[in-house]
Amino acid sequence: MSEQGSVPAQAGAGEKHAQAGAAPDDTARARPGRWGVWIAILALLVALAALGGAGWLGWHQYREARARASLESQVAALRVRLTASAARMDRAEAAREARERDLERAFSSLRTRLGRDRGGWIVAEAEYLLSIANQRARLSGDAVTALAALEEADRRLAALADPAFRPVRERLAQEIAALKAAPRVDRTGLEARIAALIAQVDTLPVAGARVRPIGGAGEPARGAAAHGWRAALREVGDSLRSLVVIRRVEHPTRPLLAPRERYFLYQNLILQLETARLALLGSEPGIYRSSLETAGRWVAEYFDPQAPATRAAETEIRRLAGARVTTRLPDLSGSLRLLRRIAGGTYGPTPTGTGAGG
């Protein structure tokens, strides 16, 4: 009986010993399971972040493609306008050359009609100078050249000293005074300023994200050291912070342009300024101001507004747009008509003699 009673006792002790030995093994098997859960969570978060980044990249590329297409269409339209303006300038230049040839032929004809005496040469030269003055004033608005031609014609007639041409000189004095009183347009200076602005286009910085981090947003949390799941959670947070950066935007910004888009932007701006320069030379104030206003809008929209070069370019474009590019010059044809009437013999005698004095 004592042996049978001791057997159940020994069996119970063995079961307790087996249960005590199994408990640490279960704990050891549970720990890898918990780490697997955290690793799965981390992998899921990384996958979500990668998916979000891929979506953002696709949207950014779509917007870049649209912006590129818009810029290319604008450049094409502007090239068409520039080609049309150049064609108009070529036609005007051809017409001017044709008029000059006509004047040369008229000069030759007049020289032949008046003979080769000194008086005839002087009258022919004065008529040619008055024709040049009328052409420059009426077609080009060039008051400087017109004034120089009028004054030179007056000096030629003064050297002739023929009383028959006194009415011509009186009319010339009136036209010279009226021309001096007319507002001047400094086309040479304005063209030089536009050329200088074109040369500076490549130095303008394209607008980008001018940002600064929110204080403390990118720093990992500091505190007492933790163990177990707290350490794992902190590691996950650190990984996410390296993938996502929160920034505060100081100014409204456009998407950053690719190098090819920047090239089109610079060329587009240069074409606008070239159009303004051609319009200035062609006395087309509407096209001149429209081109400068468009250039000013592009500088304000696509370039860094905080850069000194951008601010200087905007200021210069505004000043150029507000400058006077045309002026209404007085009629200078009266002296030319009088001279032709006198030289033709309908108003007074044709000059044949010479004289001195003025």
mmCIF file of C-alpha atoms in Angstrom, residues 94-305:
data_model
loop_
_atom_site.group_PDB
_atom_site.id
_atom_site.type_symbol
_atom_site.label_atom_id
_atom_site.label_comp_id
_atom_site.label_asym_id
_atom_site.label_seq_id
_atom_site.Cartn_x
_atom_site.Cartn_y
_atom_site.Cartn_z
ATOM 1 C CA ALA A 94 11.538 97.485 -98.804
ATOM 2 C CA ALA A 95 9.022 100.311 -99.237
ATOM 3 C CA ARG A 96 11.462 102.762 -97.671
ATOM 4 C CA GLU A 97 14.241 101.654 -100.000
ATOM 5 C CA ALA A 98 11.901 102.005 -102.961
ATOM 6 C CA ARG A 99 10.999 105.558 -101.878
ATOM 7 C CA GLU A 100 14.667 106.408 -101.492
ATOM 8 C CA ARG A 101 15.338 105.128 -105.006
ATOM 9 C CA ASP A 102 12.468 107.258 -106.266
ATOM 10 C CA LEU A 103 13.945 110.269 -104.485
ATOM 11 C CA GLU A 104 17.344 109.568 -105.985
ATOM 12 C CA ARG A 105 15.793 109.418 -109.435
ATOM 13 C CA ALA A 106 13.893 112.622 -108.734
ATOM 14 C CA PHE A 107 17.114 114.232 -107.553
ATOM 15 C CA SER A 108 18.880 113.176 -110.734
ATOM 16 C CA SER A 109 15.998 114.452 -112.835
ATOM 17 C CA LEU A 110 15.934 117.771 -111.001
ATOM 18 C CA ARG A 111 19.680 118.138 -111.309
ATOM 19 C CA THR A 112 19.394 117.585 -115.045
ATOM 20 C CA ARG A 113 16.503 120.060 -115.334
ATOM 21 C CA LEU A 114 18.211 122.807 -113.375
ATOM 22 C CA GLY A 115 21.533 122.347 -115.061
ATOM 23 C CA ARG A 116 24.914 121.845 -113.517
ATOM 24 C CA ASP A 117 25.452 125.341 -112.171
ATOM 25 C CA ARG A 118 26.086 125.793 -108.448
ATOM 26 C CA GLY A 119 22.657 127.287 -107.764
ATOM 27 C CA GLY A 120 20.880 124.324 -109.337
ATOM 28 C CA TRP A 121 22.910 121.882 -107.289
ATOM 29 C CA ILE A 122 22.124 123.714 -104.044
ATOM 30 C CA VAL A 123 18.388 123.789 -104.756
ATOM 31 C CA ALA A 124 18.400 120.096 -105.650
ATOM 32 C CA GLU A 125 20.265 119.245 -102.460
ATOM 33 C CA ALA A 126 17.851 121.338 -100.366
ATOM 34 C CA GLU A 127 14.864 119.583 -101.955
ATOM 35 C CA TYR A 128 16.417 116.196 -101.264
ATOM 36 C CA LEU A 129 17.050 117.129 -97.617
ATOM 37 C CA LEU A 130 13.470 118.365 -97.185
ATOM 38 C CA SER A 131 12.176 115.114 -98.689
ATOM 39 C CA ILE A 132 14.275 113.125 -96.208
ATOM 40 C CA ALA A 133 12.936 115.244 -93.327
ATOM 41 C CA ASN A 134 9.327 114.607 -94.357
ATOM 42 C CA GLN A 135 9.936 110.896 -94.781
ATOM 43 C CA ARG A 136 11.597 110.458 -91.364
ATOM 44 C CA ALA A 137 8.956 112.533 -89.577
ATOM 45 C CA ARG A 138 5.909 111.005 -91.241
ATOM 46 C CA LEU A 139 6.917 107.358 -91.557
ATOM 47 C CA SER A 140 9.296 106.763 -88.654
ATOM 48 C CA GLY A 141 8.540 109.559 -86.193
ATOM 49 C CA ASP A 142 12.282 110.302 -86.131
ATOM 50 C CA ALA A 143 12.370 113.909 -84.955
ATOM 51 C CA VAL A 144 16.165 113.986 -84.570
ATOM 52 C CA THR A 145 16.950 113.094 -88.191
ATOM 53 C CA ALA A 146 14.114 115.273 -89.505
ATOM 54 C CA LEU A 147 15.394 118.281 -87.554
ATOM 55 C CA ALA A 148 18.953 117.775 -88.794
ATOM 56 C CA ALA A 149 17.724 117.585 -92.408
ATOM 57 C CA LEU A 150 15.630 120.767 -92.073
ATOM 58 C CA GLU A 151 18.509 122.723 -90.551
ATOM 59 C CA GLU A 152 20.927 121.545 -93.244
ATOM 60 C CA ALA A 153 18.457 122.519 -95.989
ATOM 61 C CA ASP A 154 18.123 125.961 -94.419
ATOM 62 C CA ARG A 155 21.927 126.352 -94.414
ATOM 63 C CA ARG A 156 22.076 125.410 -98.095
ATOM 64 C CA LEU A 157 19.440 127.991 -99.005
ATOM 65 C CA ALA A 158 21.199 130.583 -96.853
ATOM 66 C CA ALA A 159 24.412 129.942 -98.792
ATOM 67 C CA LEU A 160 22.486 130.429 -102.055
ATOM 68 C CA ALA A 161 21.387 133.946 -100.956
ATOM 69 C CA ASP A 162 18.567 134.117 -103.514
ATOM 70 C CA PRO A 163 15.657 136.353 -102.378
ATOM 71 C CA ALA A 164 13.233 134.158 -104.294
ATOM 72 C CA PHE A 165 13.648 131.457 -101.652
ATOM 73 C CA ARG A 166 12.953 133.740 -98.710
ATOM 74 C CA PRO A 167 9.390 132.319 -98.248
ATOM 75 C CA VAL A 168 10.921 128.835 -98.109
ATOM 76 C CA ARG A 169 13.340 129.870 -95.363
ATOM 77 C CA GLU A 170 10.550 131.567 -93.398
ATOM 78 C CA ARG A 171 8.459 128.432 -93.584
ATOM 79 C CA LEU A 172 11.506 126.366 -92.634
ATOM 80 C CA ALA A 173 12.016 128.504 -89.519
ATOM 81 C CA GLN A 174 8.422 127.801 -88.445
ATOM 82 C CA GLU A 175 8.758 124.067 -89.049
ATOM 83 C CA ILE A 176 12.089 123.882 -87.191
ATOM 84 C CA ALA A 177 10.612 125.697 -84.177
ATOM 85 C CA ALA A 178 7.539 123.422 -84.156
ATOM 86 C CA LEU A 179 9.723 120.327 -84.435
ATOM 87 C CA LYS A 180 11.940 121.425 -81.551
ATOM 88 C CA ALA A 181 8.851 121.968 -79.387
ATOM 89 C CA ALA A 182 7.478 118.487 -80.116
ATOM 90 C CA PRO A 183 8.008 115.780 -77.463
ATOM 91 C CA ARG A 184 11.007 113.576 -78.148
ATOM 92 C CA VAL A 185 11.132 109.786 -78.153
ATOM 93 C CA ASP A 186 14.503 108.318 -77.218
ATOM 94 C CA ARG A 187 14.201 105.169 -79.320
ATOM 95 C CA THR A 188 17.917 104.482 -79.186
ATOM 96 C CA GLY A 189 17.943 104.594 -75.397
ATOM 97 C CA LEU A 190 14.800 102.463 -75.077
ATOM 98 C CA GLU A 191 16.165 99.874 -77.501
ATOM 99 C CA ALA A 192 19.420 99.711 -75.539
ATOM 100 C CA ARG A 193 17.496 99.163 -72.288
ATOM 101 C CA ILE A 194 15.445 96.345 -73.832
ATOM 102 C CA ALA A 195 18.624 94.732 -75.189
ATOM 103 C CA ALA A 196 20.202 94.902 -71.724
ATOM 104 C CA LEU A 197 17.080 93.311 -70.224
ATOM 105 C CA ILE A 198 17.211 90.493 -72.784
ATOM 106 C CA ALA A 199 20.850 89.840 -71.870
ATOM 107 C CA GLN A 200 19.847 89.444 -68.200
ATOM 108 C CA VAL A 201 17.003 86.959 -68.754
ATOM 109 C CA ASP A 202 19.230 83.921 -68.209
ATOM 110 C CA THR A 203 20.214 85.223 -64.760
ATOM 111 C CA LEU A 204 16.633 85.289 -63.450
ATOM 112 C CA PRO A 205 16.036 82.491 -60.910
ATOM 113 C CA VAL A 206 13.008 80.325 -61.605
ATOM 114 C CA ALA A 207 10.483 80.308 -58.776
ATOM 115 C CA GLY A 208 10.738 77.329 -56.420
ATOM 116 C CA ALA A 209 9.471 76.346 -52.993
ATOM 117 C CA ARG A 210 10.860 78.889 -50.560
ATOM 118 C CA VAL A 211 10.136 76.958 -47.365
ATOM 119 C CA ARG A 212 11.407 76.535 -43.848
ATOM 120 C CA PRO A 213 10.741 73.553 -41.570
ATOM 121 C CA ILE A 214 8.231 73.836 -38.781
ATOM 122 C CA GLY A 215 10.184 74.068 -35.554
ATOM 123 C CA GLY A 216 10.694 70.647 -34.027
ATOM 124 C CA ALA A 217 8.647 68.844 -36.666
ATOM 125 C CA GLY A 218 11.582 66.891 -38.028
ATOM 126 C CA GLU A 219 13.295 66.130 -34.691
ATOM 127 C CA PRO A 220 12.731 62.748 -33.054
ATOM 128 C CA ALA A 221 11.021 62.754 -29.723
ATOM 129 C CA ARG A 222 13.427 62.944 -26.821
ATOM 130 C CA GLY A 223 12.762 61.540 -23.392
ATOM 131 C CA ALA A 224 13.546 58.758 -21.078
ATOM 132 C CA ALA A 225 14.739 55.559 -22.675
ATOM 133 C CA ALA A 226 12.067 52.932 -23.113
ATOM 134 C CA HIS A 227 12.194 49.226 -23.740
ATOM 135 C CA GLY A 228 10.171 46.676 -25.626
ATOM 136 C CA TRP A 229 7.305 47.898 -27.771
ATOM 137 C CA ARG A 230 8.015 51.556 -26.975
ATOM 138 C CA ALA A 231 11.469 51.279 -28.566
ATOM 139 C CA ALA A 232 9.986 49.575 -31.620
ATOM 140 C CA LEU A 233 7.313 52.267 -31.945
ATOM 141 C CA ARG A 234 9.972 54.979 -31.758
ATOM 142 C CA GLU A 235 11.952 53.245 -34.509
ATOM 143 C CA VAL A 236 8.855 53.176 -36.725
ATOM 144 C CA GLY A 237 8.279 56.881 -36.089
ATOM 145 C CA ASP A 238 11.890 57.702 -36.947
ATOM 146 C CA SER A 239 11.572 55.783 -40.206
ATOM 147 C CA LEU A 240 8.406 57.661 -41.154
ATOM 148 C CA ARG A 241 9.994 61.012 -40.353
ATOM 149 C CA SER A 242 12.791 60.239 -42.804
ATOM 150 C CA LEU A 243 10.194 59.575 -45.530
ATOM 151 C CA VAL A 244 7.753 62.428 -44.888
ATOM 152 C CA VAL A 245 8.885 66.011 -44.162
ATOM 153 C CA ILE A 246 6.341 68.653 -43.151
ATOM 154 C CA ARG A 247 7.215 72.177 -44.327
ATOM 155 C CA ARG A 248 5.579 75.589 -44.089
ATOM 156 C CA VAL A 249 5.260 77.348 -47.486
ATOM 157 C CA GLU A 250 6.040 81.060 -47.233
ATOM 158 C CA HIS A 251 4.562 82.002 -50.645
ATOM 159 C CA PRO A 252 2.201 80.375 -53.162
ATOM 160 C CA THR A 253 4.412 78.291 -55.426
ATOM 161 C CA ARG A 254 4.169 76.585 -58.776
ATOM 162 C CA PRO A 255 5.510 73.072 -59.458
ATOM 163 C CA LEU A 256 9.242 73.073 -60.107
ATOM 164 C CA LEU A 257 10.023 73.178 -63.823
ATOM 165 C CA ALA A 258 12.131 70.592 -65.572
ATOM 166 C CA PRO A 259 15.269 71.831 -67.397
ATOM 167 C CA ARG A 260 13.519 71.599 -70.777
ATOM 168 C CA GLU A 261 10.583 73.642 -69.468
ATOM 169 C CA ARG A 262 12.942 76.251 -68.048
ATOM 170 C CA TYR A 263 14.572 76.567 -71.456
ATOM 171 C CA PHE A 264 11.185 77.214 -73.085
ATOM 172 C CA LEU A 265 10.336 79.714 -70.340
ATOM 173 C CA TYR A 266 13.516 81.713 -70.906
ATOM 174 C CA GLN A 267 13.105 81.615 -74.695
ATOM 175 C CA ASN A 268 9.465 82.666 -74.399
ATOM 176 C CA LEU A 269 10.419 85.679 -72.292
ATOM 177 C CA ILE A 270 13.203 86.643 -74.714
ATOM 178 C CA LEU A 271 10.771 86.432 -77.650
ATOM 179 C CA GLN A 272 8.335 88.756 -75.875
ATOM 180 C CA LEU A 273 11.090 91.309 -75.266
ATOM 181 C CA GLU A 274 12.290 91.004 -78.878
ATOM 182 C CA THR A 275 8.729 91.626 -80.045
ATOM 183 C CA ALA A 276 8.619 94.779 -77.915
ATOM 184 C CA ARG A 277 11.920 95.930 -79.434
ATOM 185 C CA LEU A 278 10.666 95.414 -82.999
ATOM 186 C CA ALA A 279 7.411 97.207 -82.156
ATOM 187 C CA LEU A 280 9.442 100.120 -80.770
ATOM 188 C CA LEU A 281 11.443 100.420 -83.988
ATOM 189 C CA GLY A 282 8.289 100.031 -86.073
ATOM 190 C CA SER A 283 6.317 102.673 -84.121
ATOM 191 C CA GLU A 284 3.645 100.186 -82.982
ATOM 192 C CA PRO A 285 2.848 101.250 -79.412
ATOM 193 C CA GLY A 286 0.047 98.706 -78.954
ATOM 194 C CA ILE A 287 2.252 95.693 -79.668
ATOM 195 C CA TYR A 288 5.099 97.287 -77.694
ATOM 196 C CA ARG A 289 3.094 97.686 -74.486
ATOM 197 C CA SER A 290 1.244 94.377 -74.881
ATOM 198 C CA SER A 291 4.521 92.470 -75.217
ATOM 199 C CA LEU A 292 6.053 94.191 -72.198
ATOM 200 C CA GLU A 293 2.941 93.590 -70.085
ATOM 201 C CA THR A 294 3.029 89.896 -70.984
ATOM 202 C CA ALA A 295 6.726 89.731 -70.142
ATOM 203 C CA GLY A 296 6.055 91.424 -66.803
ATOM 204 C CA ARG A 297 3.332 88.906 -65.934
ATOM 205 C CA TRP A 298 5.621 85.994 -66.748
ATOM 206 C CA VAL A 299 8.449 87.401 -64.640
ATOM 207 C CA ALA A 300 6.072 87.828 -61.696
ATOM 208 C CA GLU A 301 4.524 84.369 -62.137
ATOM 209 C CA TYR A 302 7.411 82.090 -63.043
ATOM 210 C CA PHE A 303 10.458 83.646 -61.365
ATOM 211 C CA ASP A 304 11.505 83.989 -57.737
ATOM 212 C CA PRO A 305 9.827 87.192 -56.474
#
